[in-house]
Coordinates of C-alpha atoms in Angstrom, one line a residue:
Chain A
X112 CA 187.7 111.1 133.1
X113 CA 186.1 108.6 130.8
X114 CA 184.5 105.7 132.7
X115 CA 186.0 102.4 131.8
X116 CA 184.0 100.6 129.0
X117 CA 181.9 97.8 130.5
X118 CA 182.8 94.2 129.8
X119 CA 179.8 92.7 128.2
X120 CA 178.5 89.2 127.4
X121 CA 177.8 89.1 123.7
X122 CA 176.2 86.3 121.8
X123 CA 177.1 86.0 118.1
X124 CA 174.6 84.0 116.0
X125 CA 176.1 83.5 112.6
X126 CA 176.7 80.5 110.4
X127 CA 179.5 82.1 108.3
X128 CA 182.6 80.9 110.1
X129 CA 184.8 83.9 109.1
X130 CA 182.3 86.5 110.2
X131 CA 181.8 84.7 113.5
X132 CA 185.5 84.4 114.0
X133 CA 186.2 88.0 113.2
X134 CA 183.5 89.3 115.5
X135 CA 184.6 87.0 118.4
X136 CA 188.2 88.0 117.9
X137 CA 187.4 91.7 117.7
X138 CA 185.2 91.8 120.8
X139 CA 187.3 89.4 122.9
X140 CA 190.3 91.7 122.1
X141 CA 188.4 94.5 123.8
X142 CA 187.8 92.4 126.9
X143 CA 184.2 91.2 126.2
X144 CA 183.0 87.7 126.6
X145 CA 181.7 86.2 123.4
X146 CA 179.4 83.3 123.1
X147 CA 178.8 81.7 119.7
X148 CA 175.9 80.0 118.0
X149 CA 175.8 78.8 114.4
X150 CA 172.0 78.4 114.2
X151 CA 168.7 79.4 115.6
X152 CA 168.3 76.4 117.8
X153 CA 171.6 76.8 119.7
X154 CA 171.0 80.5 120.0
X155 CA 167.7 79.8 121.8
X156 CA 169.4 77.2 124.0
X157 CA 172.1 79.7 125.0
X158 CA 169.6 82.4 125.8
X159 CA 167.4 80.0 127.7
X160 CA 170.1 79.6 130.3
X161 CA 169.2 82.5 132.5
X162 CA 172.0 82.0 135.0
X163 CA 174.2 84.3 133.0
X164 CA 172.3 86.9 131.0
X165 CA 173.5 88.1 127.6
X166 CA 173.9 91.9 127.2
X167 CA 174.0 92.1 123.4
X168 CA 173.0 89.6 120.7
X169 CA 174.5 90.0 117.2
X170 CA 171.9 88.1 115.1
X171 CA 172.2 87.0 111.5
X172 CA 168.9 87.3 109.6
X173 CA 169.5 84.2 107.6
X174 CA 170.6 81.0 109.3
X175 CA 170.4 77.3 108.3
X176 CA 167.2 76.9 110.4
X177 CA 165.8 80.4 110.2
X178 CA 165.0 82.8 107.4
X179 CA 162.5 85.2 108.9
X180 CA 162.0 87.5 111.9
X181 CA 160.6 84.7 114.1
X182 CA 164.0 84.1 115.7
X183 CA 164.3 87.8 116.6
X184 CA 160.8 87.7 118.2
X185 CA 161.8 84.7 120.2
X186 CA 165.1 86.3 121.3
X187 CA 163.2 89.5 122.4
X188 CA 160.7 87.3 124.4
X189 CA 163.4 85.1 126.0
X190 CA 165.7 88.0 127.0
X191 CA 164.0 91.3 126.9
X192 CA 166.9 92.9 128.6
X193 CA 169.4 92.1 125.8
X194 CA 170.1 94.5 123.0
X195 CA 169.8 92.9 119.6
X196 CA 171.8 94.0 116.5
X197 CA 170.5 92.3 113.3
X198 CA 173.0 91.5 110.6
X199 CA 171.9 90.9 107.0
X200 CA 173.6 90.4 103.6
X201 CA 170.6 91.5 101.7
X202 CA 168.1 93.4 103.8
X203 CA 165.0 94.8 102.1
X204 CA 163.4 97.9 103.6
X205 CA 160.6 95.6 104.8
X206 CA 162.9 93.3 106.7
X207 CA 164.7 96.3 108.3
X208 CA 161.4 97.9 109.3
X209 CA 160.1 94.6 110.7
X210 CA 163.2 94.1 112.8
X211 CA 163.2 97.6 114.2
X212 CA 159.5 97.2 115.0
X213 CA 160.3 94.1 117.0
X214 CA 162.8 96.0 119.0
X215 CA 166.1 95.4 117.3
X216 CA 168.5 98.3 118.1
X217 CA 169.9 98.4 114.5
X218 CA 170.1 96.5 111.3
X219 CA 173.6 96.4 109.8
X220 CA 174.3 95.5 106.3
X221 CA 177.1 93.0 105.6
X222 CA 179.9 93.5 104.9
X223 CA 180.6 96.0 107.7
X224 CA 183.7 97.5 109.3
X225 CA 185.1 95.5 112.2
X226 CA 186.7 98.6 113.5
X227 CA 183.2 100.1 114.1
X228 CA 181.9 96.9 115.7
X229 CA 182.8 97.5 119.4
X230 CA 181.3 101.0 119.5
X231 CA 178.1 99.6 117.9
X232 CA 177.9 96.9 120.6
X233 CA 178.4 99.5 123.4
X234 CA 175.8 101.8 121.9
X235 CA 173.3 99.0 121.6
X236 CA 174.0 97.9 125.2
X237 CA 173.7 101.6 126.3
X238 CA 170.2 101.8 124.7
X239 CA 169.0 98.9 126.9
X240 CA 170.6 99.8 130.3
X241 CA 170.0 103.3 131.5
X242 CA 172.3 102.7 134.4
X243 CA 175.3 102.5 132.1
X244 CA 174.9 106.3 131.6
Chain B
X127 CA 88.0 82.9 7.9
X128 CA 89.6 86.3 8.0
X129 CA 88.7 88.4 5.0
X130 CA 90.0 91.8 6.0
X131 CA 91.5 94.1 3.5
X132 CA 95.2 94.9 4.0
X133 CA 94.4 98.5 5.1
X134 CA 92.1 97.4 7.9
X135 CA 94.6 94.6 8.8
X136 CA 97.4 97.1 9.2
X137 CA 95.2 99.3 11.4
X138 CA 94.5 96.3 13.6
X139 CA 98.2 95.4 13.9
X140 CA 99.0 99.0 14.9
X141 CA 96.2 99.0 17.5
X142 CA 97.5 95.7 18.9
X143 CA 101.0 97.0 18.9
X144 CA 100.0 100.1 20.8
X145 CA 97.9 98.1 23.3
X146 CA 100.6 95.5 23.9
X147 CA 103.5 97.9 24.0
X148 CA 105.5 97.7 27.2
X149 CA 106.2 101.4 27.1
X150 CA 103.5 103.9 27.6
X151 CA 102.3 105.6 24.4
X152 CA 100.5 108.9 24.6
X153 CA 99.3 110.9 21.6
X154 CA 98.4 114.6 22.0
X155 CA 97.1 117.2 19.6
X156 CA 98.7 120.5 18.8
X157 CA 97.1 122.1 21.9
X158 CA 98.4 119.4 24.2
X159 CA 95.2 117.4 24.6
X160 CA 95.4 113.7 25.1
X161 CA 94.0 111.6 22.3
X162 CA 95.5 108.2 22.9
X163 CA 96.6 106.7 26.2
X164 CA 97.6 103.0 25.8
X165 CA 97.3 100.3 28.6
X166 CA 101.0 100.7 29.5
X167 CA 100.5 104.4 30.0
X168 CA 97.4 103.6 32.1
X169 CA 99.5 101.3 34.3
X170 CA 102.3 103.9 34.6
X171 CA 100.2 106.9 35.5
X172 CA 97.2 105.2 37.2
X173 CA 94.6 106.8 35.0
X174 CA 92.3 105.1 32.5
X175 CA 92.0 106.2 28.9
X176 CA 88.6 107.7 29.6
X177 CA 89.9 109.7 32.6
X178 CA 92.5 111.5 30.5
X179 CA 91.1 111.7 27.0
X180 CA 90.8 115.3 25.9
X181 CA 92.6 116.7 28.9
X182 CA 95.8 118.6 28.8
X183 CA 98.8 116.3 29.0
X184 CA 100.3 118.6 31.7
X185 CA 98.1 116.7 34.1
X186 CA 100.8 113.9 33.9
X187 CA 103.6 116.3 34.8
X188 CA 104.6 117.7 38.2
X189 CA 105.3 121.4 38.8
X190 CA 107.2 123.2 37.4
X191 CA 107.3 121.3 34.1
X192 CA 103.5 121.4 34.0
X193 CA 103.5 125.2 33.9
X194 CA 106.1 125.3 31.2
X195 CA 104.7 122.8 28.8
X196 CA 102.1 124.9 27.1
X197 CA 104.7 127.5 26.4
X198 CA 107.1 124.9 25.0
X199 CA 104.5 123.5 22.8
X200 CA 103.4 126.9 21.6
X201 CA 107.0 128.0 20.9
X202 CA 107.7 124.8 19.0
X203 CA 104.6 125.2 16.8
X204 CA 105.5 128.9 16.2
X205 CA 109.3 128.7 15.8
X206 CA 110.2 125.1 15.6
X207 CA 112.4 125.2 18.8
X208 CA 112.6 121.6 19.8
X209 CA 113.4 121.0 23.4
X210 CA 112.4 117.4 23.4
X211 CA 110.7 116.6 20.2
X212 CA 112.8 114.2 18.1
X213 CA 115.3 114.0 20.9
X214 CA 114.0 112.3 24.0
X215 CA 115.3 112.7 27.5
X216 CA 114.7 111.9 31.1
X217 CA 111.8 113.7 32.7
X218 CA 109.6 113.2 35.7
X219 CA 106.0 111.9 35.5
X220 CA 103.1 112.5 37.9
X221 CA 100.9 109.6 38.8
X222 CA 97.3 109.9 39.7
X223 CA 98.1 109.2 43.3
X224 CA 100.4 112.3 43.4
X225 CA 103.6 110.3 43.4
X226 CA 106.3 111.2 40.9
X227 CA 108.6 108.8 39.0
X228 CA 111.5 109.0 36.6
X229 CA 110.7 108.3 32.9
X230 CA 112.5 108.5 29.6
X231 CA 110.3 110.4 27.2
X232 CA 110.8 110.4 23.4
X233 CA 108.5 112.5 21.4
X234 CA 107.8 112.1 17.7
X235 CA 105.7 114.3 15.5
X236 CA 103.1 113.3 12.9
X237 CA 100.5 114.8 10.8
X238 CA 97.1 113.0 10.7
X239 CA 94.4 114.4 8.5
X240 CA 96.2 117.7 8.3
X241 CA 96.5 118.0 12.0
X242 CA 99.9 118.0 13.8
X243 CA 100.0 115.5 16.6
X244 CA 102.7 114.4 18.9
X245 CA 103.4 110.8 20.1
X246 CA 105.2 110.4 23.4
X247 CA 106.7 107.1 24.2
X248 CA 107.2 106.8 28.0
X249 CA 109.7 104.4 29.4
X250 CA 109.6 103.9 33.1
X251 CA 113.1 104.4 34.7
X252 CA 112.1 103.8 38.3
X253 CA 113.9 100.4 38.4
X254 CA 117.0 101.8 36.7
X255 CA 117.1 104.8 38.9
X256 CA 116.7 102.7 42.0
X257 CA 119.5 100.5 40.9
X258 CA 121.6 103.5 40.2
X259 CA 120.8 104.9 43.6
X260 CA 121.6 101.6 45.1
X261 CA 124.9 101.4 43.3
X262 CA 125.7 105.0 44.2
X263 CA 125.0 104.5 47.8
X264 CA 126.8 101.2 47.8
X265 CA 129.8 102.9 46.2
X266 CA 129.6 105.7 48.7
X267 CA 129.4 103.1 51.5
X268 CA 132.4 101.3 50.2
X269 CA 134.3 104.5 49.7
X270 CA 133.5 105.7 53.2
X271 CA 134.6 102.3 54.6
X272 CA 137.9 102.5 52.8
X273 CA 138.4 106.2 53.7
X274 CA 137.6 105.7 57.3
X275 CA 139.4 102.3 57.7
X276 CA 141.9 102.3 60.5
X277 CA 144.1 99.9 58.6
X278 CA 146.0 101.0 55.5
X279 CA 144.7 99.8 52.2
X280 CA 146.9 99.8 49.1
X281 CA 145.7 98.7 45.6
X282 CA 148.3 97.8 43.0
X283 CA 148.0 96.5 39.5
X284 CA 149.7 93.4 38.0
X285 CA 152.9 95.4 37.4
X286 CA 153.0 96.5 41.0
X287 CA 152.0 100.1 40.3
X288 CA 150.0 101.8 43.1
X289 CA 146.4 102.6 42.1
X290 CA 145.0 103.6 45.4
X291 CA 146.2 104.4 48.9
X292 CA 143.6 105.2 51.6
X293 CA 144.1 107.9 54.2
X294 CA 145.2 105.3 56.8
X295 CA 147.9 104.1 54.5
X296 CA 148.8 107.7 53.8
X297 CA 149.3 108.2 57.5
X298 CA 151.2 105.0 57.9
X299 CA 153.7 105.7 55.1
X300 CA 153.7 109.5 55.3
X301 CA 153.0 109.8 51.5
X302 CA 149.9 111.3 50.1
X303 CA 148.0 109.2 47.5
X304 CA 148.8 111.6 44.7
X305 CA 152.5 111.4 45.4
X306 CA 152.7 107.6 44.9
X307 CA 149.9 106.9 42.4
X308 CA 151.4 105.0 39.5
X309 CA 154.7 104.4 41.3
X310 CA 155.9 100.9 42.1
X311 CA 154.7 99.7 45.5
X312 CA 158.3 98.9 46.4
X313 CA 158.6 102.6 47.3
X314 CA 156.7 101.6 50.5
X315 CA 159.2 98.8 51.3
X316 CA 162.7 98.9 52.8
X317 CA 165.7 97.1 51.5
X318 CA 166.0 94.2 50.9
X319 CA 162.3 93.4 50.4
X320 CA 162.1 96.2 47.8
X321 CA 164.5 94.4 45.5
X322 CA 162.6 91.1 45.8
X323 CA 159.1 92.3 45.3
X324 CA 159.0 92.6 41.5
X325 CA 160.3 89.0 41.2
X326 CA 157.7 87.8 43.7
X327 CA 154.9 89.4 41.7
X328 CA 156.2 88.1 38.4
X329 CA 156.6 84.6 39.8
X330 CA 153.1 84.7 41.2
X331 CA 151.6 85.9 38.0
X332 CA 153.4 83.2 35.9
X333 CA 153.3 80.2 38.3
X334 CA 150.6 81.1 40.9
X335 CA 153.1 80.4 43.6
X336 CA 151.9 82.7 46.5
X337 CA 154.2 83.9 49.2
X338 CA 151.8 86.3 50.7
X339 CA 148.7 86.6 48.5
X340 CA 145.8 85.1 50.3
X341 CA 147.9 84.4 53.4
X342 CA 149.1 87.5 55.1
X343 CA 152.1 87.9 57.3
X344 CA 154.3 90.3 59.2
X345 CA 156.5 92.5 57.0
X346 CA 158.4 95.8 57.4
X347 CA 157.2 99.0 55.9
X348 CA 159.2 102.1 55.3
X349 CA 157.9 105.6 56.1
X350 CA 158.7 108.5 53.9
X351 CA 161.2 109.8 56.5
X352 CA 163.1 106.5 56.2
X353 CA 162.1 104.9 59.4
X354 CA 160.8 101.4 59.2
X355 CA 158.0 99.8 61.1
X356 CA 156.5 96.4 61.6
X357 CA 153.2 95.8 59.8
X358 CA 150.9 92.9 59.2
X359 CA 150.1 92.7 55.5
X360 CA 147.2 90.7 54.1
X361 CA 147.0 90.6 50.3
X362 CA 143.9 89.8 48.3
X363 CA 143.5 89.4 44.6
X364 CA 140.7 90.7 42.4
X365 CA 139.9 91.1 38.8
X366 CA 138.5 94.5 37.8
X367 CA 137.5 95.0 34.1
X368 CA 139.6 92.0 33.2
X369 CA 142.7 93.2 34.9
X370 CA 144.3 91.5 37.9
X371 CA 144.8 93.7 40.8
X372 CA 146.0 93.2 44.4
X373 CA 144.7 94.8 47.5
X374 CA 147.0 95.0 50.5
X375 CA 145.5 95.6 54.0
X376 CA 148.1 96.9 56.4
X377 CA 147.8 96.7 60.1
X378 CA 150.4 98.7 62.0
X379 CA 152.1 96.5 64.6
X380 CA 154.4 99.2 66.0
X381 CA 152.4 99.5 69.2
X382 CA 152.1 95.8 69.6
X383 CA 155.7 95.1 68.9
X384 CA 156.7 97.9 71.3
X385 CA 154.5 96.5 74.0
X386 CA 155.8 93.0 73.4
X387 CA 159.4 94.3 73.8
X388 CA 158.4 96.1 77.0
X389 CA 156.8 92.9 78.3
X390 CA 159.9 90.9 77.4
X391 CA 162.1 93.5 79.0
X392 CA 160.0 93.6 82.2
X393 CA 160.0 89.8 82.4
X394 CA 163.8 89.8 81.9
X395 CA 164.1 92.5 84.7
X396 CA 162.0 90.4 87.0
X397 CA 164.2 87.4 86.4
X398 CA 167.3 89.5 86.9
X399 CA 165.9 90.9 90.1
X400 CA 165.3 87.4 91.5
X401 CA 168.8 86.4 90.4
X402 CA 170.4 89.5 91.9
X403 CA 168.8 88.9 95.3
X404 CA 170.2 85.4 95.5
X405 CA 173.6 86.4 94.1
X406 CA 173.7 89.4 96.5
X407 CA 173.3 87.2 99.5
X408 CA 175.6 84.5 98.3
X409 CA 178.4 87.0 97.5
X410 CA 177.9 89.6 100.3
X411 CA 177.9 87.1 103.1
X412 CA 181.3 85.5 102.3
X413 CA 182.6 89.0 101.4
X414 CA 181.6 90.1 104.9
X415 CA 183.6 87.1 106.3
X416 CA 186.6 87.8 104.2
X417 CA 186.6 91.5 105.0
X418 CA 186.2 91.0 108.7
X419 CA 188.8 88.3 109.0
X420 CA 191.3 90.3 106.9
X421 CA 190.7 93.3 109.1
X422 CA 191.3 91.2 112.3
X423 CA 194.5 89.8 110.8
X424 CA 195.6 93.2 109.7
X425 CA 195.2 94.6 113.2
X426 CA 197.7 92.1 114.4
X427 CA 200.4 93.1 112.0
X428 CA 203.0 95.7 112.7
X429 CA 201.5 99.1 112.0
X430 CA 203.0 100.8 109.0
X431 CA 204.2 97.6 107.5
X432 CA 203.9 96.6 103.8
X433 CA 201.4 93.9 104.8
X434 CA 199.1 96.4 106.5
X435 CA 199.0 98.4 103.3
X436 CA 198.1 95.2 101.4
X437 CA 195.4 94.5 103.8
X438 CA 194.0 98.0 103.2
X439 CA 194.0 97.3 99.5
X440 CA 192.2 94.0 100.0
X441 CA 189.5 95.8 102.0
X442 CA 189.2 98.4 99.3
X443 CA 188.8 95.8 96.6
X444 CA 186.1 94.1 98.7
X445 CA 184.3 97.4 99.1
X446 CA 184.5 97.9 95.3
X447 CA 183.0 94.5 94.7
X448 CA 180.3 95.1 97.3
X449 CA 179.5 98.4 95.6
X450 CA 179.1 96.6 92.3
X451 CA 176.7 94.2 93.9
X452 CA 174.8 97.2 95.4
X453 CA 174.6 98.8 92.0
X454 CA 173.3 95.6 90.5
X455 CA 170.7 95.3 93.2
X456 CA 169.6 98.9 92.8
X457 CA 169.1 98.3 89.1
X458 CA 167.6 94.8 89.3
X459 CA 165.5 95.3 92.4
X460 CA 164.8 99.0 92.8
X461 CA 163.0 99.8 96.0
X462 CA 159.3 100.6 95.8
X463 CA 159.1 104.4 95.5
X464 CA 157.7 106.3 98.5
X465 CA 156.3 109.4 96.8
X466 CA 156.4 112.7 98.5
X467 CA 156.2 116.4 97.4
X468 CA 159.7 117.2 96.2
X469 CA 161.2 120.6 95.3
X470 CA 163.5 119.6 92.6
X471 CA 165.9 122.6 92.7
X472 CA 167.0 122.1 96.3
X473 CA 167.3 118.4 95.8
X474 CA 169.6 118.9 92.9
X475 CA 171.7 121.3 95.0
X476 CA 171.9 118.8 97.8
X477 CA 173.0 116.1 95.4
X478 CA 175.7 118.4 94.0
X479 CA 177.0 119.1 97.5
X480 CA 177.2 115.4 98.2
X481 CA 179.1 114.8 95.0
X482 CA 181.6 117.5 95.8
X483 CA 182.6 115.4 98.8
X484 CA 184.1 112.9 96.3
X485 CA 187.6 114.1 95.6
X486 CA 187.3 113.1 91.9
X487 CA 184.4 115.4 91.4
X488 CA 185.4 118.3 93.6
X489 CA 186.3 120.3 90.5
X490 CA 183.1 120.1 88.6
X491 CA 181.2 123.4 88.0
X492 CA 177.5 123.1 88.2
X493 CA 175.2 126.0 87.2
X494 CA 171.6 125.8 88.0
X495 CA 168.7 127.8 86.5
X496 CA 165.0 127.8 86.5
X497 CA 162.4 126.6 89.0
X498 CA 159.3 124.4 89.1
X499 CA 156.4 123.6 91.4
X500 CA 156.9 120.4 93.4
X501 CA 156.8 117.0 91.8
X502 CA 155.4 113.9 93.3
X503 CA 158.3 111.4 93.6
X504 CA 160.5 109.5 95.9
X505 CA 163.3 112.0 96.9
X506 CA 165.8 109.3 97.8
X507 CA 165.4 107.7 94.4
X508 CA 165.6 111.0 92.6
X509 CA 168.8 111.8 94.5
X510 CA 170.3 108.6 93.1
X511 CA 169.1 109.5 89.6
X512 CA 170.6 113.1 89.7
X513 CA 173.8 111.7 91.2
X514 CA 174.2 109.1 88.4
X515 CA 173.5 111.8 85.8
X516 CA 175.9 114.3 87.3
X517 CA 178.7 111.7 87.8
X518 CA 178.2 110.5 84.2
X519 CA 178.5 114.0 82.9
X520 CA 181.5 114.8 85.1
X521 CA 183.3 111.6 84.0
X522 CA 182.5 112.2 80.3
X523 CA 184.0 115.6 80.6
X524 CA 187.0 114.4 82.6
X525 CA 187.7 111.8 80.0
X526 CA 187.7 114.6 77.4
X527 CA 190.4 116.4 79.3
X528 CA 188.8 118.9 81.6
X529 CA 186.6 119.3 84.6
X530 CA 184.1 121.2 82.4
X531 CA 180.8 122.6 83.4
X532 CA 177.3 121.1 83.9
X533 CA 174.2 123.3 83.4
X534 CA 171.1 122.1 85.2
X535 CA 167.9 123.7 83.8
X536 CA 164.7 123.2 85.6
X537 CA 161.4 124.2 83.9
X538 CA 157.7 123.4 84.4
X539 CA 156.2 122.6 81.0
X540 CA 152.5 121.8 80.9
X541 CA 152.0 119.3 83.7
X542 CA 155.5 118.1 84.1
X543 CA 158.8 119.3 85.3
X544 CA 161.8 119.0 83.0
X545 CA 165.2 118.7 84.6
X546 CA 167.9 119.0 81.9
X547 CA 171.5 118.2 82.6
X548 CA 173.7 119.6 79.9
X549 CA 177.4 119.1 79.8
X550 CA 180.1 120.4 77.4
X551 CA 181.7 117.0 77.0
X552 CA 182.3 115.2 73.8
X553 CA 178.7 114.2 73.2
X554 CA 177.6 110.6 72.4
X555 CA 178.1 109.2 68.9
X556 CA 174.7 108.5 67.2
X557 CA 175.5 104.8 66.8
X558 CA 175.7 104.1 70.5
X559 CA 173.0 106.6 71.7
X560 CA 170.4 103.9 71.5
X561 CA 172.4 101.5 73.7
X562 CA 173.1 104.0 76.3
X563 CA 170.3 102.8 78.5
X564 CA 171.1 99.1 78.0
X565 CA 172.4 97.6 81.3
X566 CA 176.1 96.7 81.4
X567 CA 176.8 98.8 78.2
X568 CA 179.7 101.0 79.0
X569 CA 182.2 103.1 77.1
X570 CA 184.4 103.6 80.1
X571 CA 187.5 101.5 80.7
X572 CA 186.1 100.8 84.2
X573 CA 182.4 101.0 85.0
X574 CA 179.5 98.7 85.4
X575 CA 177.3 100.3 82.7
X576 CA 174.5 100.5 85.2
X577 CA 174.4 104.2 86.0
X578 CA 172.1 105.4 83.2
X579 CA 169.9 102.2 83.1
X580 CA 169.4 102.6 86.8
X581 CA 168.6 106.3 86.4
X582 CA 166.0 105.3 83.7
X583 CA 164.5 102.6 85.8
X584 CA 164.2 104.8 88.9
X585 CA 162.7 107.7 86.8
X586 CA 160.2 105.4 85.3
X587 CA 159.3 103.9 88.7
X588 CA 158.5 107.5 89.6
X589 CA 156.2 107.8 86.5
X590 CA 158.7 110.0 84.6
X591 CA 160.7 109.7 81.4
X592 CA 164.3 110.2 80.5
X593 CA 165.9 111.1 77.2
X594 CA 169.2 111.9 75.7
X595 CA 170.0 114.6 73.1
X596 CA 173.2 115.6 71.6
X597 CA 172.8 119.1 70.3
X598 CA 174.7 119.9 67.1
X599 CA 176.6 122.5 69.1
X600 CA 178.2 119.7 71.1
X601 CA 177.9 118.2 74.5
X602 CA 175.1 116.0 75.9
X603 CA 171.8 116.9 77.4
X604 CA 170.0 114.4 79.5
X605 CA 166.4 115.4 80.3
X606 CA 164.4 113.9 83.1
X607 CA 160.7 114.6 82.9
X608 CA 158.7 114.2 86.1
X609 CA 154.9 114.7 86.6
X610 CA 154.1 117.7 88.6
X611 CA 152.3 117.0 91.9
X612 CA 149.3 119.1 90.9
X613 CA 148.9 117.3 87.6
X614 CA 149.0 114.0 89.3
X615 CA 146.4 115.1 91.9
X616 CA 144.1 116.3 89.2
X617 CA 144.6 113.1 87.2
X618 CA 143.7 111.1 90.2
X619 CA 140.6 113.0 90.7
X620 CA 141.7 114.9 93.8
X621 CA 141.1 118.3 92.3
X622 CA 139.4 120.5 94.8
X623 CA 137.6 122.6 92.2

């Protein structure tokens, strides 16, 4: 018997409304809780509230107030227990390598398939919490 | 008061004449003994009259003339065989100090008091010979300068006829000097300059209106094989023996023009790369939003409905657009190669297998032959190159009506590996063969025209070259030449020997 998929708290940091909406709809449909941030500042604010930890962060590389790996480094420091999936519309090999070195679970290129999103989020979460196995 | 008789006076005049003569005057008797040695002769030979009087004149000659003189004189007196008497010619004199010098010697014969005597008039040629030597060496110098010049030099007369063509010009134009001597210089010019040249020359000669003479500018030359090339031409004018002539100095600009083109092309590619990065982000980000939202909406529709099919089509179109942007990025901003030792044959085989996964290319027959030591290149980039070339060949053959066959020949030649992709498609018409590597040039109804340009860029990024041939037997052969790993190691000084 397959264990029931966990219900996760997922933070989507993305300024493109349609992407944010699609992700939120897709994950909420599967029973996950989705928090949304449209820029780096609000992402950090959300993660600083430690009362309810975030399991997975879907993080856009390029945001109105962030265009480097500094935000990823901050996220990793704020919530080391959260898995991070980086999203980028134009990722150079250097950016990809830098993100993975900072502990991102994966770097996905936009556009990506919404139908593959939930399994990606579960995989990422699984990589951070051994107990899930 | 002078009261000399005419006879005595004449003797005095003669004596003065001999003493004041610029040329040396030497009188000898029939046995060769010196009787008279005038001051000019003293200056020439460095002896005084009293040093030489009564001595054999051979003392003034170097060997071997010295040894022959007595015999000459004797033979002349016996048989009248004149080698020099009454004639005069250039001989060599010997000075007291042992140095030799060129002289012109004319010998006359006279009889005085019943004795035969010979008068030699000696004209010093040192200065003339020196001048001649100087001229000769100067001419040699000029000749060697012209012969060894890197720039082409062409001399024409006032009618435009070629009078001289140096070796550099021979190489430049592919003609030998003898082939074009006397021909109109327009034979070295392509249309339309050829037609205008006679007029230019005529106008210059009649009005002095110079278009190029004394100025120099970039023109186009034509090689014997018909190809044209850029050349800087500087024309000077000279008058030789009263005739006007023109000297053209031609500096080949092919390499410079090629380099300028390459620099321009590189600058354009850099700009394109920057542009592509911006465009990629600005297009891919909204595309991602559209694709995601459309998928979410599609999931809410009744499965199997017409709308769901439309959603699928929308997603397909978005993926095609995204692929186009990816292709553009790959061409405009190819990744930095990560060189590794690559075995070419297995890499081609892997690429072929990958392609067969594409239903449109399932039918292609690929035959491989040959082998090569490893090359030093980025395997991922090479895979893209091979894939582009195989797809191109397959599509060309499919357009011609059949799946066809691609032959991949791998061979190590000198220090490089040649990978030749030959198809039996329709070939490429000569007029578009040059444009085949130009980005966005395509003959297909649908296609970005980036496949071959990208292949070329990636091959060049891996220090290789790519060329296209259309053999007369039909089909097209694209050859990728990559440096062998060992050759690169040796070139970089890593050779262990």
